[in-house]
Short mmCIF file of C-alpha atoms and ligand atoms in Angstrom, two decimals:
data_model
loop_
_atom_site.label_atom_id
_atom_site.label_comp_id
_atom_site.label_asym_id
_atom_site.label_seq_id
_atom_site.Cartn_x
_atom_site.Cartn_y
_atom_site.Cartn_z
CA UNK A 14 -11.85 -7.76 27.90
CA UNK A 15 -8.69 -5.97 29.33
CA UNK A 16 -5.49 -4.78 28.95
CA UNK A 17 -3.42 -6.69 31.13
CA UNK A 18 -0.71 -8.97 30.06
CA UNK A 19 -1.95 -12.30 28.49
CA UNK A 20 -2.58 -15.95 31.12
CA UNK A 21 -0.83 -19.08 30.27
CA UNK A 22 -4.67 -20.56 30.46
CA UNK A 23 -5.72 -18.23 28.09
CA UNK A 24 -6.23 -18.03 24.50
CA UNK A 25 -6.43 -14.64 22.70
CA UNK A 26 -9.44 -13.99 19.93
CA UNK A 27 -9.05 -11.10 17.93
CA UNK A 28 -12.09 -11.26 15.71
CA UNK A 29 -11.91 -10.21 11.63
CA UNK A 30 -14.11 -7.35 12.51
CA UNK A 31 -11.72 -5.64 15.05
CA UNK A 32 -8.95 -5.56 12.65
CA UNK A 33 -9.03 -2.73 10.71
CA UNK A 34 -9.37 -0.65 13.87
CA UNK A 35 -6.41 -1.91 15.27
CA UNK A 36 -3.76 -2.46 12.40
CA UNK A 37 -2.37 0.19 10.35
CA UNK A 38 -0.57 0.14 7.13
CA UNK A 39 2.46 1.91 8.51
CA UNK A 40 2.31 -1.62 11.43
CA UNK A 41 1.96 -3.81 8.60
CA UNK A 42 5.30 -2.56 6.84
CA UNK A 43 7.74 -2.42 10.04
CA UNK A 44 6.27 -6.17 10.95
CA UNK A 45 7.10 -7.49 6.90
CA UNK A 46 10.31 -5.12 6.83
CA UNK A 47 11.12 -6.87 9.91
CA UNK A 48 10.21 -10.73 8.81
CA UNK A 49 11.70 -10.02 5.11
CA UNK A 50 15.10 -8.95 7.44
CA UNK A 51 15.30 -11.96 9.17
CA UNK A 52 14.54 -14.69 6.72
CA UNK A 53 17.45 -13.51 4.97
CA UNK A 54 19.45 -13.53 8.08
CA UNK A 55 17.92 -17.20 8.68
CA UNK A 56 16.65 -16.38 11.55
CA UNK A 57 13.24 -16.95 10.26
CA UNK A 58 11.64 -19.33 8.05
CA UNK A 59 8.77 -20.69 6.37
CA UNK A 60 7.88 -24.42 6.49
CA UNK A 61 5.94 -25.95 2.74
CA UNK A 62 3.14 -24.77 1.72
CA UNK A 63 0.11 -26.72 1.43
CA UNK A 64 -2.86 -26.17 -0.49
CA UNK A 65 -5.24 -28.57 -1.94
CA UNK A 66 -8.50 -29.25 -4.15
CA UNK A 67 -10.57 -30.76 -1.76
CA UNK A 68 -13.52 -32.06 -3.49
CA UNK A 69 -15.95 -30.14 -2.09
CA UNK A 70 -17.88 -26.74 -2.90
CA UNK A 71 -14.85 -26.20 -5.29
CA UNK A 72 -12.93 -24.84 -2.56
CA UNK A 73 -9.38 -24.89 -2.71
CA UNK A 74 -7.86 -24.97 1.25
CA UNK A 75 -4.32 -25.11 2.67
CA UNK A 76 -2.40 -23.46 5.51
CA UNK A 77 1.05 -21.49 5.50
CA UNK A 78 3.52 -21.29 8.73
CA UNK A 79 6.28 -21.11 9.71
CA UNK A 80 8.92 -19.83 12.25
CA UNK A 81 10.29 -16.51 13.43
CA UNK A 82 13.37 -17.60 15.81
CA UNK A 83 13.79 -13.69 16.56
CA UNK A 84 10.75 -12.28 16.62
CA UNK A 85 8.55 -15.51 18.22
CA UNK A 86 6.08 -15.88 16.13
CA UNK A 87 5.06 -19.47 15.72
CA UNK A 88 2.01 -20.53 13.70
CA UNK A 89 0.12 -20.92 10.66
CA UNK A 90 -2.30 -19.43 8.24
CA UNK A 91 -5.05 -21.67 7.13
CA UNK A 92 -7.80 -21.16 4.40
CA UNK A 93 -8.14 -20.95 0.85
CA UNK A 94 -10.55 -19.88 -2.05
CA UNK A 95 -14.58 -20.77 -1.57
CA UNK A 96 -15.67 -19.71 -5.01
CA UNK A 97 -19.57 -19.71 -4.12
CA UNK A 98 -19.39 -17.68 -0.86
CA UNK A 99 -20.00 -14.24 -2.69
CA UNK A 100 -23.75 -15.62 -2.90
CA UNK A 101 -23.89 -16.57 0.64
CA UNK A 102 -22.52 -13.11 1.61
CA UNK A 103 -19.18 -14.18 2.33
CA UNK A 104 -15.68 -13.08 1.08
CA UNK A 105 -14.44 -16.05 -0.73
CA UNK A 106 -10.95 -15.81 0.31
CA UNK A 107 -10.85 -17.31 3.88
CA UNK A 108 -7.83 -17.14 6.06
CA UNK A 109 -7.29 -17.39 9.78
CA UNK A 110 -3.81 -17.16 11.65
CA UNK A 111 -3.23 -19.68 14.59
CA UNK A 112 -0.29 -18.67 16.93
CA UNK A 113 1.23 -20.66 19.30
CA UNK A 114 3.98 -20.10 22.43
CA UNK A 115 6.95 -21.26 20.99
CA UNK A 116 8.08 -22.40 24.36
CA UNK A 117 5.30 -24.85 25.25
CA UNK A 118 3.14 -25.01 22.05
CA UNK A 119 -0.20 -24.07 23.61
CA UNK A 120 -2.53 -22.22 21.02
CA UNK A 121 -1.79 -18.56 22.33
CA UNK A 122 -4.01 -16.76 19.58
CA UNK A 123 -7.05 -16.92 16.51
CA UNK A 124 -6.87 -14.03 14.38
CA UNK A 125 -8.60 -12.81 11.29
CA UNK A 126 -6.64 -13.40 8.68
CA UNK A 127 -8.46 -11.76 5.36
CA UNK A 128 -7.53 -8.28 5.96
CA UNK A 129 -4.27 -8.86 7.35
CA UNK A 130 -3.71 -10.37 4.22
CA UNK A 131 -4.42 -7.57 1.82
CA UNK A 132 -2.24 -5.49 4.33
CA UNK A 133 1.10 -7.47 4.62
CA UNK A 134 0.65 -8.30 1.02
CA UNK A 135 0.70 -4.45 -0.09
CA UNK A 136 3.40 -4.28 2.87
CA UNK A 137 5.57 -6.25 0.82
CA UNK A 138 5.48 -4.35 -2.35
CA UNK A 139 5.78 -1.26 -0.35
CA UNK A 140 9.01 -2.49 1.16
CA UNK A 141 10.12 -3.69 -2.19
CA UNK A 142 9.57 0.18 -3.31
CA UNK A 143 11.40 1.51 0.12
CA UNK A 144 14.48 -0.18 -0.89
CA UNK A 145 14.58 -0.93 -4.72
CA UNK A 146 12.49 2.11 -6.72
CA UNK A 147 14.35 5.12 -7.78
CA UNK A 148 14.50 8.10 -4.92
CA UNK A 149 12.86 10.56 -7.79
CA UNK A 150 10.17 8.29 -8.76
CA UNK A 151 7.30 10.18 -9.49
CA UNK A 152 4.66 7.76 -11.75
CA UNK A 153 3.06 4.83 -10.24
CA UNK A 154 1.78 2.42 -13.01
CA UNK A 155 -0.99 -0.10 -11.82
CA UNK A 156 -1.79 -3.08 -13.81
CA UNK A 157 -4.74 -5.11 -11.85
CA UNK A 158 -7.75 -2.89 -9.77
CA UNK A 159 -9.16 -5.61 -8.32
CA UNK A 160 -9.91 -6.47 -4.04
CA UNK A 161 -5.78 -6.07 -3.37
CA UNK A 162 -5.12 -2.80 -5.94
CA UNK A 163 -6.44 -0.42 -3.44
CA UNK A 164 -4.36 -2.14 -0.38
CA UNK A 165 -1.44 -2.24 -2.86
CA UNK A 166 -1.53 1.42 -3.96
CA UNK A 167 -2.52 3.45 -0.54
CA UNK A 168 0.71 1.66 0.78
CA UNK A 169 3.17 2.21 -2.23
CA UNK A 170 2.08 5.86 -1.85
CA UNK A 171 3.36 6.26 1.46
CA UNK A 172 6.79 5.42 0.06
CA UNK A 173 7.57 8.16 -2.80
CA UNK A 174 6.39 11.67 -3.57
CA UNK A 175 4.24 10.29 -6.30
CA UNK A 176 2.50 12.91 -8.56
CA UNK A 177 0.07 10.95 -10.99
CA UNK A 178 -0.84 7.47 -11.03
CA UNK A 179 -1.47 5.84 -14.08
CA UNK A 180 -3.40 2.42 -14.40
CA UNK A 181 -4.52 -0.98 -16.63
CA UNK A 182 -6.62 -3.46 -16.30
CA UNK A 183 -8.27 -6.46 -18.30
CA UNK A 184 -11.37 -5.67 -17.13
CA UNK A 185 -11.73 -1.75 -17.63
CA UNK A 186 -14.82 -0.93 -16.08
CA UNK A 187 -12.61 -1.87 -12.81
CA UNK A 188 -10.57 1.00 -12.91
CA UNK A 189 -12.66 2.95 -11.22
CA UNK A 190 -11.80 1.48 -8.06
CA UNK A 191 -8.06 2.96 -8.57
CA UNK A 192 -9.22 6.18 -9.56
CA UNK A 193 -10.96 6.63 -6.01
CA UNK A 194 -7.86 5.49 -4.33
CA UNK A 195 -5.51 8.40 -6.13
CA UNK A 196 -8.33 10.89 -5.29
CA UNK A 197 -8.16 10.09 -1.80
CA UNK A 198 -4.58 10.30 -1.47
CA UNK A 199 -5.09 13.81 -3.46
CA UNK A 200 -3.35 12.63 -7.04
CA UNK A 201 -4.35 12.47 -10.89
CA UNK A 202 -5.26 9.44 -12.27
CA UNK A 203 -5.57 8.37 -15.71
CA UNK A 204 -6.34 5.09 -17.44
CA UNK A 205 -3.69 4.22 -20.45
CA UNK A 206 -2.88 1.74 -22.32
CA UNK A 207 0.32 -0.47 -21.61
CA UNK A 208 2.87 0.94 -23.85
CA UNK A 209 2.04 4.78 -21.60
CA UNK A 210 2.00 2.35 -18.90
CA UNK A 211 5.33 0.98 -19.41
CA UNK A 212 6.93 4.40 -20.79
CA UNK A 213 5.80 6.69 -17.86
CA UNK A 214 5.88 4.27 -14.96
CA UNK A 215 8.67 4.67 -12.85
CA UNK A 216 7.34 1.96 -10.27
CA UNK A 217 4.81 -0.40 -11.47
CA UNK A 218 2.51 -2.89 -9.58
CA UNK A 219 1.17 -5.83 -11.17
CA UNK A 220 -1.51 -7.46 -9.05
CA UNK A 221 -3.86 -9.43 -10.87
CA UNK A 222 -4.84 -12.96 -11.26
CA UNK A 223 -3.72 -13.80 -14.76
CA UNK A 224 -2.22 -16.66 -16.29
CA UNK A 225 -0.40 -14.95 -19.47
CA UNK A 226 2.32 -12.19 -19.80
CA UNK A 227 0.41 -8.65 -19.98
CA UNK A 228 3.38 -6.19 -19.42
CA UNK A 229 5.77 -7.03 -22.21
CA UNK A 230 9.73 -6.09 -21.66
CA UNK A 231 10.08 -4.22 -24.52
CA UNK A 232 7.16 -1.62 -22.99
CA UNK A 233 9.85 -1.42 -19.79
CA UNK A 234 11.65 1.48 -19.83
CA UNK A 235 14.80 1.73 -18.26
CA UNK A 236 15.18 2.59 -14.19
CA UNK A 237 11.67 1.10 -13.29
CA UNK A 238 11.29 -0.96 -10.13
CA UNK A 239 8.30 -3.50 -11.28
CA UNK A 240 6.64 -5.13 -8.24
CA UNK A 241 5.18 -8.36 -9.69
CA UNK A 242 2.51 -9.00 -6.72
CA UNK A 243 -0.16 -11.09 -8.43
CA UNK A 244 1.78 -14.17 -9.06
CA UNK A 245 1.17 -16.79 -6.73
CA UNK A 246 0.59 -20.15 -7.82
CA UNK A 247 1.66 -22.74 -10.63
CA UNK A 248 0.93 -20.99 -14.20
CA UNK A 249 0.16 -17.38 -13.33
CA UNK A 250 2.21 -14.80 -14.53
CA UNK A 251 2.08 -11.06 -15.16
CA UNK A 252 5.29 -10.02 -17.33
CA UNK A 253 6.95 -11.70 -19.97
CA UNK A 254 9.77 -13.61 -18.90
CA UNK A 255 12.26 -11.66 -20.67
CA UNK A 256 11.51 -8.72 -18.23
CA UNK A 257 12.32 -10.76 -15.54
CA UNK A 258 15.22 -11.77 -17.41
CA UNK A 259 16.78 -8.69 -17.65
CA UNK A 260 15.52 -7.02 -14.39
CA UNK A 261 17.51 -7.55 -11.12
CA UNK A 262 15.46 -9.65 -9.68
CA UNK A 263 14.50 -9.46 -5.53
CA UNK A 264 12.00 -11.29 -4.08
CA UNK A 265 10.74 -12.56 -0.22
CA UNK A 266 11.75 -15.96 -0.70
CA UNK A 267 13.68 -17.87 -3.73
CA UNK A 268 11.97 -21.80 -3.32
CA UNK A 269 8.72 -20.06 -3.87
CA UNK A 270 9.47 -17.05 -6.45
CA UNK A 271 11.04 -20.41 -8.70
CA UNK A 272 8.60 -22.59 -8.29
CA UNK A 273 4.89 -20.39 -7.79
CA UNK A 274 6.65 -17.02 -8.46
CA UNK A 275 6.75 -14.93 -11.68
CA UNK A 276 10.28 -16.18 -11.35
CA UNK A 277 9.25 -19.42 -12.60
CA UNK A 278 8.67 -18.91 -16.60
CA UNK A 279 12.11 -17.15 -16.89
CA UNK A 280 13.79 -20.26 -14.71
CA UNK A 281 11.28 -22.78 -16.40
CA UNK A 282 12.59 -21.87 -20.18
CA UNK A 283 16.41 -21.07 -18.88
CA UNK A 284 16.42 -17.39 -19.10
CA UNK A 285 18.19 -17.16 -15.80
CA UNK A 286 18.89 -19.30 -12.52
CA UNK A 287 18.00 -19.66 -8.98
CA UNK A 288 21.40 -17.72 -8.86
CA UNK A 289 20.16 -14.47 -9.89
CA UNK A 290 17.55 -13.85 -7.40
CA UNK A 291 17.81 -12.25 -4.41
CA UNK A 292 16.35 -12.09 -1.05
CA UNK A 293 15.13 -8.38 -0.29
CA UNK A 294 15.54 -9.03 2.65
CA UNK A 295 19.74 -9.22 2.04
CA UNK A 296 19.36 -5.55 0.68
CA UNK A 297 16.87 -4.59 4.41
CA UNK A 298 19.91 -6.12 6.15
CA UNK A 299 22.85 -4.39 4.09
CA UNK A 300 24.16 -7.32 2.95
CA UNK A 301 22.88 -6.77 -0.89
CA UNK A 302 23.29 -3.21 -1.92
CA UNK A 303 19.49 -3.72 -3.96
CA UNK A 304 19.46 -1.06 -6.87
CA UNK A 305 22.86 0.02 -7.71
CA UNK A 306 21.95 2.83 -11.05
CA UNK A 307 19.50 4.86 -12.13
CA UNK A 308 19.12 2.84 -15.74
CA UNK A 309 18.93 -0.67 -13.76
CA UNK A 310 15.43 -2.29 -13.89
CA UNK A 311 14.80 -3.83 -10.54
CA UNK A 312 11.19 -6.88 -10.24
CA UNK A 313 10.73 -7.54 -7.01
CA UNK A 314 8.73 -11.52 -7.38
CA UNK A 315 6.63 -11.03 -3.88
CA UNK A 316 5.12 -14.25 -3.72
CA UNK A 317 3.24 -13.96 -0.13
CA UNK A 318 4.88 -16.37 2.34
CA UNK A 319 3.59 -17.10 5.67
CA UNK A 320 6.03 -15.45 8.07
CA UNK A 321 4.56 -11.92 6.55
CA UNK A 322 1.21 -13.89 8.07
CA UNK A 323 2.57 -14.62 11.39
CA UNK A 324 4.35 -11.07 11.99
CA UNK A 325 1.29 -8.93 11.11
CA UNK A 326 -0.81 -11.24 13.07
CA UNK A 327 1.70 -11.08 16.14
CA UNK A 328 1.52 -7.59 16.03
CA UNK A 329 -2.40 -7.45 15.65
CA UNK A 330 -2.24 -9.18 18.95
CA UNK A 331 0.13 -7.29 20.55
CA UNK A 332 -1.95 -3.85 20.35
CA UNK A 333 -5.20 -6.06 21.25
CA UNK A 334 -3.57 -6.79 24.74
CA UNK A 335 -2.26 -2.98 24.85
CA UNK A 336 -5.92 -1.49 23.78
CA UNK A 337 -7.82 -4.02 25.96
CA UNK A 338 -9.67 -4.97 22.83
CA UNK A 339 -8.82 -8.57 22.91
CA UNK A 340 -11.22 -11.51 23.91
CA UNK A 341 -9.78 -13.83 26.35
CA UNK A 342 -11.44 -17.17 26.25
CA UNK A 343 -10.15 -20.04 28.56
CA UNK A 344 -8.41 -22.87 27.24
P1 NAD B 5 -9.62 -9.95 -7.60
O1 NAD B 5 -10.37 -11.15 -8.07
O2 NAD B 5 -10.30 -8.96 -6.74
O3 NAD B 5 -9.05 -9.16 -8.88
C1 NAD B 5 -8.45 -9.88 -9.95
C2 NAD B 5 -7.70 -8.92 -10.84
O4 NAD B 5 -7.13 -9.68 -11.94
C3 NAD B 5 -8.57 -7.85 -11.49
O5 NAD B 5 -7.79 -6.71 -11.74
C4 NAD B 5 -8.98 -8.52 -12.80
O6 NAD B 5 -9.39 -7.59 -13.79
C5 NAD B 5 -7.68 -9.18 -13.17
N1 NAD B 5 -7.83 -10.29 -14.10
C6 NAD B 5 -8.75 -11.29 -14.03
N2 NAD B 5 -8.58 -12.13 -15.08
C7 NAD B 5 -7.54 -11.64 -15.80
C8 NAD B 5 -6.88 -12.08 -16.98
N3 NAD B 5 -7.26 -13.16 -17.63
N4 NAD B 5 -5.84 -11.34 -17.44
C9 NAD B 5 -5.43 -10.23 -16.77
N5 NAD B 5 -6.02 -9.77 -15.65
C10 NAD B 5 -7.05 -10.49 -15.17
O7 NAD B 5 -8.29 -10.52 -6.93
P2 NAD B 5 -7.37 -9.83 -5.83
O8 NAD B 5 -7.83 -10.23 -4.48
O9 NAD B 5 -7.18 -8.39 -6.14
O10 NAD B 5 -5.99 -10.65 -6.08
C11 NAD B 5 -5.24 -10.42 -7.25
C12 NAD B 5 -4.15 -11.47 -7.35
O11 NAD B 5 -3.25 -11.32 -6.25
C13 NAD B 5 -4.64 -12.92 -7.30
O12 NAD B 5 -3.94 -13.65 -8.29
C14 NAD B 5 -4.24 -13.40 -5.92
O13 NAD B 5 -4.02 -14.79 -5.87
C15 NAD B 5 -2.96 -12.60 -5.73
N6 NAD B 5 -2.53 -12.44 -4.34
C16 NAD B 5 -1.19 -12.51 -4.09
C17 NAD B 5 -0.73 -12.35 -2.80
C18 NAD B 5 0.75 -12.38 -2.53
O14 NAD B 5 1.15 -12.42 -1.37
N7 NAD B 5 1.59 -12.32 -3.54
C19 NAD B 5 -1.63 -12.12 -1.76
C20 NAD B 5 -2.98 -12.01 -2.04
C21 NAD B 5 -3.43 -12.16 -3.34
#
């Protein structure tokens, strides 16, 4: 291990273990502000996902990549769901990034991809809140407190002088785990149902793996910013689709907030278009102006593509080389 610059023979290992001491939230949100930014200006983008059933230990698998023609970053994510590795010990979310030299398409780095995953996902709502939420927002409504609610609310913290935090979930006995969270960061919590939810909310974050509506429009007041995060795949969804309807809606990128998105019940039934949804990364770039009144209800659909992946990962390696802390292993 050292710190000097990386060998053409050379492939960097940065281990799952050694991530959390070397990637901070604050990292996490320039590298997605900064992906987010140029997908919109097309500088960047994200090739089809793949994911599949494979027949074997019920394990779903699939890989994500894609290309950052500004930044470098060239790669994939690859994993997927191993529903029986909580018995063996194991997380069952798996994910692993692969980078490669976009000049000469050697391998150029393995990284650990399952908590750079939590962190570029809460990134994203994060940066959704930077640029949508209303500057005196002061209640954060959770809805979800599962593995990603703590990720999702430490960075969504960092974003507005929030003064309570108010949360949901299905399973109640979870809660718990959000309560902690707004403890550490010094704030009130309380557990309400989703009509307070939806009243007192100024930004709320929906991160949960459900398949049916739970936060209804009419519980939406007016001048929230509602960061659907949750919503990833064919037949979830979190809000009704008359929320989405009448929300501006933002999201990371439009083939996947229409198709895998929460975007895709209010597009499936004809409640709006492809047309009404907008990159966030147009409003980073100045080229949308994102929330334009204080009554407007903005959803930001952040569906998780694989560019967020590739730039967190880049930059994981990045302070590896500069803190000596990354293996070099000969290939
Ligand atoms: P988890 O299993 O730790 O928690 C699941 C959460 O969903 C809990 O709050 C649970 O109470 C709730 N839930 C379960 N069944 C429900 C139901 N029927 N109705 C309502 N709520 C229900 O999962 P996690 O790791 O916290 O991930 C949460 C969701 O976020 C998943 O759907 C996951 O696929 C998604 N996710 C999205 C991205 C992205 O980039 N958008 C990234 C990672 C995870």
């Amino acid at each position: 291990m050292d710190g000097s610059p990386m060998k053409s023979h050379e492939i960097i290992i940065v281990p799952e273990a050694e991530i959390a001491g070397l990637m901070t939230p604050e990292a996490a949100f320039d590298a997605v502000e900064a992906i987010f930014g140029a997908m919109a200006r097309k500088d960047a983008y994200n090739f089809p996902v793949i994911r599949e059933a494979i027949g074997h230990a019920d394990a779903l698998y699939g890989f994500k990549s894609g290309f950052d023609r500004a930044g470098g970053a060239l790669g994939l994510k690859s994993g997927g769901y191993w529903p029986g590795n909580e018995a063996k010990g194991l997380t069952n979310h798996q994910s692993t990034v692969i980078l490669f030299d976009r000049d000469t398409g050697r391998p150029k780095a393995m990284v650990g991809g399952n908590l750079l995953t939590a962190l570029r996902t809460a990134a994203a709502s994060a940066v959704s809140i930077k640029h949508l939420a209303r500057a005196d927002s002061k209640v954060l409504g959770m809805i979800g407190a599962g593995h990603q609610s703590a990720f999702q609310m430490r960075a969504a913290l960092a974003q507005r002088p929030f003064e309570k935090v108010i949360g949901w979930n299905y399973h109640p006995e979870m809660l718990s785990r959000l309560e902690a969270v707004a403890t550490e960061a010094g704030l009130p919590f309380e557990a309400v149902d989703l009509d307070r939810l939806g009243a007192e909310a100024d930004v709320i974050i929906s991160i949960t793996s459900s398949f049916d509506a739970i936060l209804h429009d009419a519980q939406v007041t007016a001048g929230t910013h509602v960061a659907c995060m949750g919503t990833d795949t064919k037949g979830k969804q979190e809000v009704e689709a008359a929320l989405v309807a009448r929300a501006t809606v933002f999201t990371d990128e439009i083939a996947q907030s229409t198709t895998i998105g929460e975007a895709q019940h209010a597009i499936a039934s004809g409640l709006i278009t492809e047309a009404a949804i907008t990159e966030i990364g147009a409003v980073i770039n100045g080229t949308h102006p994102g929330r334009t009144s204080a009554e407007e209800v903005t959803l930001f659909d952040g569906t998780g593509v694989g560019l967020q992946d590739l730039a967190v990962a880049e930059a994981v390696v990045d302070l590896a080389l500069k803190t000596g802390v990354a293996t070099r292993v000969p290939f």
